[in-house]
């Protein structure tokens, strides 16, 4: 199993949790981003820097992800494609996407995009909290314990 991270949008505390997990387990962790970022100097933690542009990092993850891999992303369309490839997708807030929930999440995302496009204020996500960190770490531990 490899862990792929949609790193441009991943909160720093979630990355820190992932770094500790990669150090503890020895699993390969690949940060995919369109800009340089700091990472621990461990052989199993890599940065794949891609050019800037719409969905380039997402497309690179989809191209490389394999059955059984884990992708960390808050991007619902990316999560849907990951699930189609029989890999797992986990939100940095601890939500494990599944085949049974992804369609409704895509529909809700599309509705919110439509509302925003028509000028309706829909708000945004709340700040990344201690509760989000705990949920993410707990769900990540469950996934890693199952391999």
Coordinates of N, CA, C and O in Angstrom, one line a residue:
X1 N 0.8 -1.2 0.0 CA 0.0 0.0 0.0 C 0.9 1.2 0.0 O 1.8 1.3 0.7
X2 N 0.5 2.2 -0.8 CA 1.1 3.5 -0.8 C 0.1 4.5 -0.4 O -1.1 4.3 -0.6
X3 N 0.5 5.6 0.2 CA -0.4 6.6 0.6 C -0.1 7.9 -0.2 O 1.1 8.3 -0.3
X4 N -1.1 8.3 -1.0 CA -1.0 9.4 -1.9 C -1.7 10.6 -1.2 O -2.8 10.4 -0.6
X5 N -1.1 11.8 -1.2 CA -1.7 12.9 -0.6 C -1.9 14.0 -1.6 O -1.0 14.5 -2.2
X6 N -3.2 14.5 -1.7 CA -3.5 15.7 -2.5 C -3.0 16.8 -1.6 O -3.8 17.4 -0.9
X7 N -1.7 17.1 -1.7 CA -1.0 17.9 -0.7 C -1.3 19.4 -0.8 O -1.1 20.1 0.2
X8 N -1.7 20.0 -1.9 CA -1.9 21.4 -2.0 C -3.0 21.8 -1.0 O -2.9 22.9 -0.4
X9 N -4.0 21.0 -0.8 CA -5.2 21.4 0.0 C -5.2 20.7 1.3 O -6.1 20.9 2.1
X10 N -4.2 19.9 1.6 CA -4.2 19.1 2.9 C -3.7 20.0 4.0 O -2.6 20.6 3.9
X11 N -4.5 20.1 5.1 CA -4.0 20.9 6.2 C -2.7 20.4 6.8 O -2.5 19.2 6.9
X12 N -1.9 21.3 7.3 CA -0.6 21.0 7.8 C -0.7 20.0 9.0 O 0.0 19.0 9.0
X13 N -1.7 20.1 9.9 CA -1.8 19.1 11.0 C -2.0 17.7 10.5 O -1.5 16.7 11.0
X14 N -2.8 17.6 9.4 CA -3.0 16.2 8.8 C -1.8 15.7 8.2 O -1.5 14.5 8.3
X15 N -1.0 16.6 7.5 CA 0.3 16.1 7.0 C 1.2 15.7 8.1 O 1.9 14.7 7.9
X16 N 1.2 16.4 9.2 CA 2.1 16.0 10.3 C 1.7 14.6 10.8 O 2.6 13.7 11.1
X17 N 0.4 14.3 10.9 CA -0.1 13.0 11.3 C 0.4 11.9 10.3 O 0.8 10.9 10.7
X18 N 0.3 12.3 9.0 CA 0.7 11.3 8.0 C 2.2 11.1 8.0 O 2.7 10.0 7.9
X19 N 3.0 12.1 8.3 CA 4.5 12.0 8.4 C 4.8 11.0 9.5 O 5.7 10.1 9.4
X20 N 4.2 11.2 10.7 CA 4.4 10.3 11.8 C 4.0 8.8 11.5 O 4.7 7.9 11.8
X21 N 2.9 8.7 10.8 CA 2.4 7.3 10.4 C 3.4 6.7 9.5 O 3.7 5.5 9.6
X22 N 3.9 7.4 8.5 CA 4.8 6.9 7.5 C 6.1 6.5 8.2 O 6.7 5.5 7.9
X23 N 6.6 7.3 9.1 CA 7.8 7.0 9.9 C 7.6 5.7 10.7 O 8.5 4.9 10.7
X24 N 6.5 5.6 11.3 CA 6.2 4.5 12.2 C 6.0 3.2 11.4 O 6.5 2.1 11.8
X25 N 5.3 3.2 10.2 CA 5.0 2.0 9.4 C 6.0 1.7 8.3 O 6.0 0.6 7.9
X26 N 6.7 2.7 7.9 CA 7.6 2.5 6.7 C 6.9 2.5 5.4 O 7.6 2.3 4.4
X27 N 5.6 2.8 5.4 CA 4.9 2.9 4.1 C 5.3 4.0 3.3 O 5.7 5.1 3.9
X28 N 5.3 3.9 2.0 CA 5.6 5.0 1.1 C 4.5 6.0 1.1 O 3.3 5.7 0.9
X29 N 4.9 7.3 1.4 CA 4.0 8.4 1.4 C 4.4 9.4 0.3 O 5.6 9.8 0.3
X30 N 3.5 9.7 -0.6 CA 3.8 10.6 -1.7 C 2.9 11.8 -1.7 O 1.7 11.7 -1.8
X31 N 3.5 12.9 -1.5 CA 2.8 14.2 -1.5 C 2.8 14.7 -2.9 O 3.9 14.8 -3.6
X32 N 1.6 15.0 -3.5 CA 1.5 15.4 -4.8 C 1.0 16.9 -4.8 O -0.1 17.2 -4.2
X33 N 1.8 17.8 -5.3 CA 1.5 19.2 -5.1 C 2.1 20.0 -6.3 O 3.0 19.5 -7.0
X34 N 1.5 21.2 -6.6 CA 2.1 22.0 -7.7 C 3.0 23.1 -7.2 O 3.4 24.0 -7.9
X35 N 3.5 22.9 -5.9 CA 4.5 23.8 -5.4 C 5.4 23.1 -4.4 O 5.0 22.0 -3.9
X36 N 6.6 23.6 -4.2 CA 7.5 22.9 -3.3 C 7.0 23.0 -1.9 O 6.3 24.0 -1.5
X37 N 7.3 22.0 -1.1 CA 6.9 22.1 0.3 C 7.9 21.3 1.2 O 8.5 20.4 0.6
X38 N 7.9 21.6 2.4 CA 8.8 20.9 3.3 C 8.2 19.5 3.7 O 7.0 19.4 3.8
X39 N 9.1 18.6 3.9 CA 8.8 17.3 4.3 C 9.9 16.7 5.1 O 11.1 17.1 4.9
X40 N 9.7 15.7 5.9 CA 10.8 15.0 6.6 C 11.8 14.4 5.6 O 11.4 14.0 4.5
X41 N 13.0 14.3 6.0 CA 14.0 13.7 5.2 C 14.1 12.2 5.5 O 15.0 11.7 6.0
X42 N 13.0 11.5 5.1 CA 12.9 10.1 5.2 C 12.8 9.5 3.8 O 12.1 10.1 2.9
X43 N 13.4 8.4 3.5 CA 13.4 7.8 2.2 C 12.0 7.4 1.7 O 11.8 7.4 0.5
X44 N 11.1 7.1 2.6 CA 9.8 6.6 2.2 C 8.8 7.8 2.1 O 7.6 7.5 1.7
X45 N 9.2 9.0 2.3 CA 8.3 10.2 2.1 C 8.9 11.0 1.0 O 10.0 11.5 1.0
X46 N 8.0 11.1 -0.1 CA 8.5 11.7 -1.3 C 7.5 12.9 -1.7 O 6.4 12.9 -1.3
X47 N 8.1 13.8 -2.5 CA 7.3 14.9 -3.0 C 7.3 14.8 -4.5 O 8.3 14.7 -5.1
X48 N 6.1 14.7 -5.1 CA 5.9 14.7 -6.6 C 5.4 16.1 -6.9 O 4.2 16.3 -6.7
X49 N 6.2 16.9 -7.4 CA 5.8 18.3 -7.8 C 5.4 18.3 -9.2 O 6.1 17.8 -10.1
X50 N 4.1 18.7 -9.5 CA 3.5 18.8 -10.8 C 3.4 20.3 -11.2 O 3.3 21.1 -10.3
X51 N 3.2 20.5 -12.5 CA 2.9 21.9 -12.9 C 1.6 22.4 -12.3 O 0.7 21.6 -12.0
X52 N 1.5 23.7 -12.2 CA 0.3 24.3 -11.7 C -0.8 24.2 -12.8 O -0.5 24.0 -14.0
X53 N -2.0 24.2 -12.4 CA -3.1 24.1 -13.4 C -4.3 23.3 -12.8 O -4.1 22.6 -11.8
X54 N -5.4 23.5 -13.4 CA -6.6 22.8 -12.9 C -6.5 21.3 -13.0 O -6.3 20.7 -14.1
X55 N -6.7 20.7 -11.8 CA -6.7 19.2 -11.7 C -5.5 18.4 -12.1 O -5.5 17.2 -12.3
X56 N -4.4 19.1 -12.3 CA -3.1 18.4 -12.7 C -2.7 17.5 -11.6 O -2.3 16.3 -11.9
X57 N -2.7 17.9 -10.4 CA -2.3 17.0 -9.3 C -3.2 15.9 -9.2 O -2.8 14.7 -9.0
X58 N -4.5 16.1 -9.3 CA -5.6 15.1 -9.2 C -5.3 14.0 -10.3 O -5.4 12.8 -10.0
X59 N -5.1 14.5 -11.5 CA -4.9 13.6 -12.6 C -3.7 12.8 -12.4 O -3.7 11.6 -12.8
X60 N -2.6 13.3 -11.8 CA -1.4 12.6 -11.6 C -1.6 11.5 -10.6 O -1.2 10.3 -10.7
X61 N -2.4 11.8 -9.5 CA -2.7 10.8 -8.5 C -3.5 9.6 -9.2 O -3.2 8.5 -9.0
X62 N -4.6 10.0 -10.0 CA -5.4 9.0 -10.6 C -4.6 8.1 -11.5 O -4.7 6.9 -11.6
X63 N -3.6 8.7 -12.2 CA -2.8 7.9 -13.2 C -1.9 6.9 -12.4 O -1.7 5.8 -12.9
X64 N -1.5 7.2 -11.2 CA -0.5 6.4 -10.5 C -1.1 5.5 -9.4 O -0.5 4.6 -9.0
X65 N -2.3 5.8 -8.9 CA -2.9 5.1 -7.8 C -3.2 3.6 -8.2 O -3.6 3.4 -9.4
X66 N -3.0 2.7 -7.3 CA -3.2 1.3 -7.6 C -4.2 0.7 -6.6 O -4.4 1.3 -5.5
X67 N -4.7 -0.4 -6.9 CA -5.7 -1.1 -6.1 C -5.0 -1.3 -4.7 O -3.9 -1.6 -4.5
X68 N -5.8 -0.9 -3.7 CA -5.4 -1.0 -2.3 C -4.6 0.2 -1.7 O -4.4 0.2 -0.5
X69 N -4.3 1.1 -2.6 CA -3.6 2.3 -2.1 C -4.6 3.2 -1.3 O -5.8 3.0 -1.4
X70 N -4.1 4.2 -0.6 CA -4.9 5.1 0.1 C -4.6 6.5 -0.4 O -3.4 6.9 -0.5
X71 N -5.6 7.3 -0.7 CA -5.5 8.7 -1.1 C -6.1 9.6 -0.1 O -7.3 9.4 0.3
X72 N -5.4 10.6 0.3 CA -5.9 11.6 1.3 C -6.3 12.8 0.5 O -5.4 13.4 -0.2
X73 N -7.6 13.1 0.5 CA -8.1 14.2 -0.3 C -9.4 14.7 0.2 O -10.2 14.0 0.8
X74 N -9.7 16.0 0.1 CA -11.0 16.6 0.3 C -11.7 16.8 -1.0 O -12.9 17.3 -0.9
X75 N -11.1 16.5 -2.1 CA -11.7 16.6 -3.4 C -12.6 15.5 -3.7 O -12.2 14.3 -3.9
X76 N -13.9 15.7 -3.7 CA -14.9 14.6 -3.9 C -14.8 14.0 -5.3 O -14.8 12.7 -5.4
X77 N -14.7 14.7 -6.4 CA -14.5 14.0 -7.7 C -13.3 13.1 -7.7 O -13.3 12.0 -8.3
X78 N -12.2 13.6 -7.1 CA -11.0 12.8 -7.1 C -11.2 11.5 -6.2 O -10.9 10.4 -6.6
X79 N -11.9 11.7 -5.1 CA -12.3 10.5 -4.3 C -13.1 9.5 -5.1 O -12.9 8.3 -4.9
X80 N -14.0 10.0 -5.9 CA -14.9 9.1 -6.7 C -14.0 8.3 -7.6 O -14.3 7.1 -7.8
X81 N -13.1 8.9 -8.3 CA -12.2 8.2 -9.2 C -11.3 7.2 -8.5 O -11.1 6.1 -9.0
X82 N -10.9 7.6 -7.3 CA -10.0 6.7 -6.5 C -10.8 5.4 -6.2 O -10.3 4.3 -6.3
X83 N -12.1 5.6 -5.7 CA -12.9 4.4 -5.4 C -13.2 3.6 -6.6 O -13.2 2.3 -6.5
X84 N -13.4 4.2 -7.8 CA -13.5 3.4 -9.0 C -12.3 2.5 -9.3 O -12.5 1.5 -9.9
X85 N -11.2 2.9 -8.9 CA -9.9 2.2 -9.1 C -9.6 1.2 -8.0 O -8.6 0.6 -7.9
X86 N -10.6 1.0 -7.1 CA -10.5 0.0 -6.0 C -9.4 0.4 -5.0 O -8.7 -0.5 -4.4
X87 N -9.3 1.7 -4.8 CA -8.4 2.2 -3.8 C -9.2 2.9 -2.7 O -10.5 3.0 -2.9
X88 N -8.7 3.3 -1.6 CA -9.4 4.0 -0.6 C -9.1 5.5 -0.6 O -8.0 5.9 -1.0
X89 N -10.2 6.3 -0.2 CA -10.0 7.7 -0.2 C -10.5 8.2 1.2 O -11.6 7.8 1.7
X90 N -9.6 9.0 1.8 CA -9.9 9.5 3.2 C -9.8 11.0 3.2 O -8.8 11.5 2.7
X91 N -10.8 11.6 3.7 CA -10.8 13.1 3.9 C -9.9 13.5 5.0 O -9.9 12.8 6.0
X92 N -9.2 14.6 5.0 CA -8.3 15.0 6.1 C -9.1 15.3 7.4 O -8.5 15.5 8.4
X93 N -10.4 15.3 7.3 CA -11.2 15.5 8.5 C -11.7 14.2 9.1 O -12.4 14.1 10.0
X94 N -11.2 13.0 8.4 CA -11.5 11.7 9.0 C -12.7 11.0 8.3 O -13.0 9.9 8.7
X95 N -13.3 11.5 7.3 CA -14.4 10.9 6.6 C -13.8 9.9 5.6 O -13.1 10.3 4.6
X96 N -14.1 8.6 5.7 CA -13.7 7.6 4.7 C -14.8 7.6 3.7 O -15.9 7.3 3.9
X97 N -14.4 7.9 2.5 CA -15.3 7.9 1.3 C -15.6 6.4 1.0 O -14.7 5.6 1.1
X98 N -16.8 6.1 0.5 CA -17.1 4.8 0.1 C -18.0 4.8 -1.1 O -18.6 5.8 -1.5
X99 N -18.1 3.6 -1.7 CA -18.9 3.5 -2.9 C -20.4 3.8 -2.6 O -21.1 4.4 -3.5
X100 N -20.8 3.5 -1.4 CA -22.2 3.8 -1.0 C -22.5 5.2 -0.7 O -23.7 5.6 -0.8
X101 N -21.5 6.1 -0.4 CA -21.8 7.5 -0.1 C -21.3 8.5 -1.1 O -21.7 9.6 -1.1
X102 N -20.4 8.0 -2.0 CA -19.8 9.0 -2.9 C -20.7 9.7 -3.9 O -20.6 10.9 -4.2
X103 N -21.7 8.9 -4.4 CA -22.7 9.5 -5.3 C -23.5 10.7 -4.7 O -23.7 11.7 -5.3
X104 N -23.9 10.5 -3.4 CA -24.7 11.6 -2.8 C -23.8 12.7 -2.5 O -24.2 13.9 -2.6
X105 N -22.5 12.5 -2.1 CA -21.6 13.6 -1.9 C -21.3 14.4 -3.2 O -21.2 15.6 -3.2
X106 N -21.2 13.7 -4.3 CA -21.0 14.3 -5.6 C -22.2 15.2 -5.9 O -22.1 16.3 -6.4
X107 N -23.4 14.7 -5.7 CA -24.6 15.4 -5.9 C -24.7 16.7 -5.1 O -25.1 17.8 -5.6
X108 N -24.4 16.6 -3.8 CA -24.4 17.7 -2.9 C -23.3 18.7 -3.4 O -23.6 19.9 -3.4
X109 N -22.2 18.3 -3.8 CA -21.1 19.2 -4.2 C -21.6 19.9 -5.5 O -21.4 21.2 -5.6
X110 N -22.2 19.2 -6.4 CA -22.7 19.9 -7.6 C -23.8 20.9 -7.3 O -23.9 22.0 -7.9
X111 N -24.7 20.6 -6.4 CA -25.7 21.5 -5.9 C -25.1 22.8 -5.4 O -25.5 23.9 -5.7
X112 N -24.1 22.6 -4.5 CA -23.5 23.8 -3.9 C -22.8 24.6 -4.9 O -22.8 25.9 -4.8
X113 N -22.1 24.0 -5.9 CA -21.5 24.7 -7.0 C -22.5 25.5 -7.8 O -22.3 26.7 -8.1
X114 N -23.7 24.9 -8.0 CA -24.7 25.6 -8.8 C -25.3 26.8 -8.0 O -25.4 27.9 -8.5
X115 N -25.5 26.6 -6.7 CA -25.9 27.7 -5.8 C -24.9 28.9 -5.8 O -25.2 30.0 -5.9
X116 N -23.6 28.5 -5.6 CA -22.6 29.6 -5.6 C -22.5 30.3 -7.0 O -22.3 31.5 -7.0
X117 N -22.7 29.5 -8.1 CA -22.6 30.1 -9.4 C -23.8 31.1 -9.6 O -23.7 32.0 -10.5
X118 N -24.9 30.9 -8.9 CA -26.0 31.8 -9.1 C -26.0 32.9 -8.1 O -26.9 33.7 -8.0
X119 N -24.9 33.0 -7.3 CA -24.7 34.2 -6.4 C -25.1 34.0 -5.0 O -25.0 34.9 -4.2
X120 N -25.6 32.8 -4.7 CA -26.0 32.5 -3.3 C -24.8 32.2 -2.5 O -23.9 31.4 -2.8
X121 N -24.7 32.8 -1.3 CA -23.6 32.6 -0.4 C -23.9 31.3 0.4 O -24.9 31.1 1.0
X122 N -23.0 30.3 0.2 CA -23.2 29.0 0.8 C -22.2 28.8 2.0 O -22.3 27.8 2.7
X123 N -21.4 29.8 2.3 CA -20.4 29.6 3.4 C -19.3 28.6 2.9 O -19.3 28.2 1.8
X124 N -18.4 28.3 3.8 CA -17.3 27.4 3.5 C -17.2 26.4 4.6 O -18.0 26.4 5.6
X125 N -16.1 25.7 4.6 CA -15.8 24.7 5.6 C -15.4 25.5 6.9 O -14.7 26.5 6.8
X126 N -15.6 24.9 8.0 CA -15.1 25.5 9.2 C -13.6 25.2 9.3 O -13.0 24.4 8.6
X127 N -13.0 26.0 10.2 CA -11.5 25.8 10.4 C -11.2 24.4 10.9 O -12.1 23.7 11.5
X128 N -10.0 23.9 10.5 CA -9.6 22.6 10.9 C -9.4 22.5 12.4 O -8.5 23.2 12.9
X129 N -10.1 21.7 13.1 CA -10.2 21.7 14.5 C -9.4 20.5 15.1 O -9.0 19.6 14.5
X130 N -9.3 20.6 16.5 CA -8.7 19.4 17.2 C -9.5 18.2 17.0 O -9.0 17.1 16.9
X131 N -10.8 18.3 16.9 CA -11.7 17.2 16.7 C -11.5 16.6 15.3 O -11.5 15.4 15.2
X132 N -11.3 17.5 14.3 CA -10.9 17.0 13.0 C -9.6 16.2 13.0 O -9.5 15.1 12.4
X133 N -8.6 16.7 13.7 CA -7.4 16.0 13.8 C -7.5 14.6 14.4 O -7.0 13.6 13.9
X134 N -8.3 14.6 15.5 CA -8.5 13.3 16.2 C -9.2 12.3 15.3 O -8.9 11.1 15.2
X135 N -10.3 12.8 14.6 CA -11.0 11.9 13.7 C -10.2 11.4 12.6 O -10.2 10.2 12.2
X136 N -9.3 12.2 12.0 CA -8.4 11.8 10.9 C -7.4 10.8 11.4 O -7.2 9.8 10.8
X137 N -6.8 11.1 12.6 CA -5.8 10.2 13.1 C -6.4 8.8 13.4 O -5.8 7.8 13.2
X138 N -7.6 8.8 14.0 CA -8.3 7.6 14.4 C -8.6 6.8 13.1 O -8.4 5.6 13.1
X139 N -9.2 7.4 12.1 CA -9.5 6.7 10.9 C -8.3 6.2 10.2 O -8.3 5.0 9.7
X140 N -7.2 7.0 10.1 CA -6.0 6.5 9.5 C -5.4 5.3 10.3 O -5.0 4.3 9.6
X141 N -5.4 5.4 11.6 CA -4.9 4.2 12.4 C -5.7 3.0 12.1 O -5.2 1.9 12.0
X142 N -7.1 3.1 11.9 CA -7.9 1.9 11.6 C -7.5 1.3 10.3 O -7.4 0.1 10.1
X143 N -7.3 2.2 9.3 CA -6.9 1.7 7.9 C -5.6 1.0 8.0 O -5.4 -0.1 7.4
X144 N -4.6 1.7 8.7 CA -3.2 1.1 8.7 C -3.2 -0.2 9.5 O -2.4 -1.1 9.2
X145 N -4.1 -0.3 10.5 CA -4.1 -1.6 11.3 C -4.7 -2.7 10.5 O -4.5 -3.9 10.8
X146 N -5.5 -2.4 9.5 CA -6.1 -3.5 8.7 C -5.2 -4.0 7.6 O -5.6 -5.0 6.9
X147 N -4.0 -3.5 7.4 CA -3.2 -4.0 6.3 C -2.2 -5.0 6.8 O -2.0 -5.2 8.0

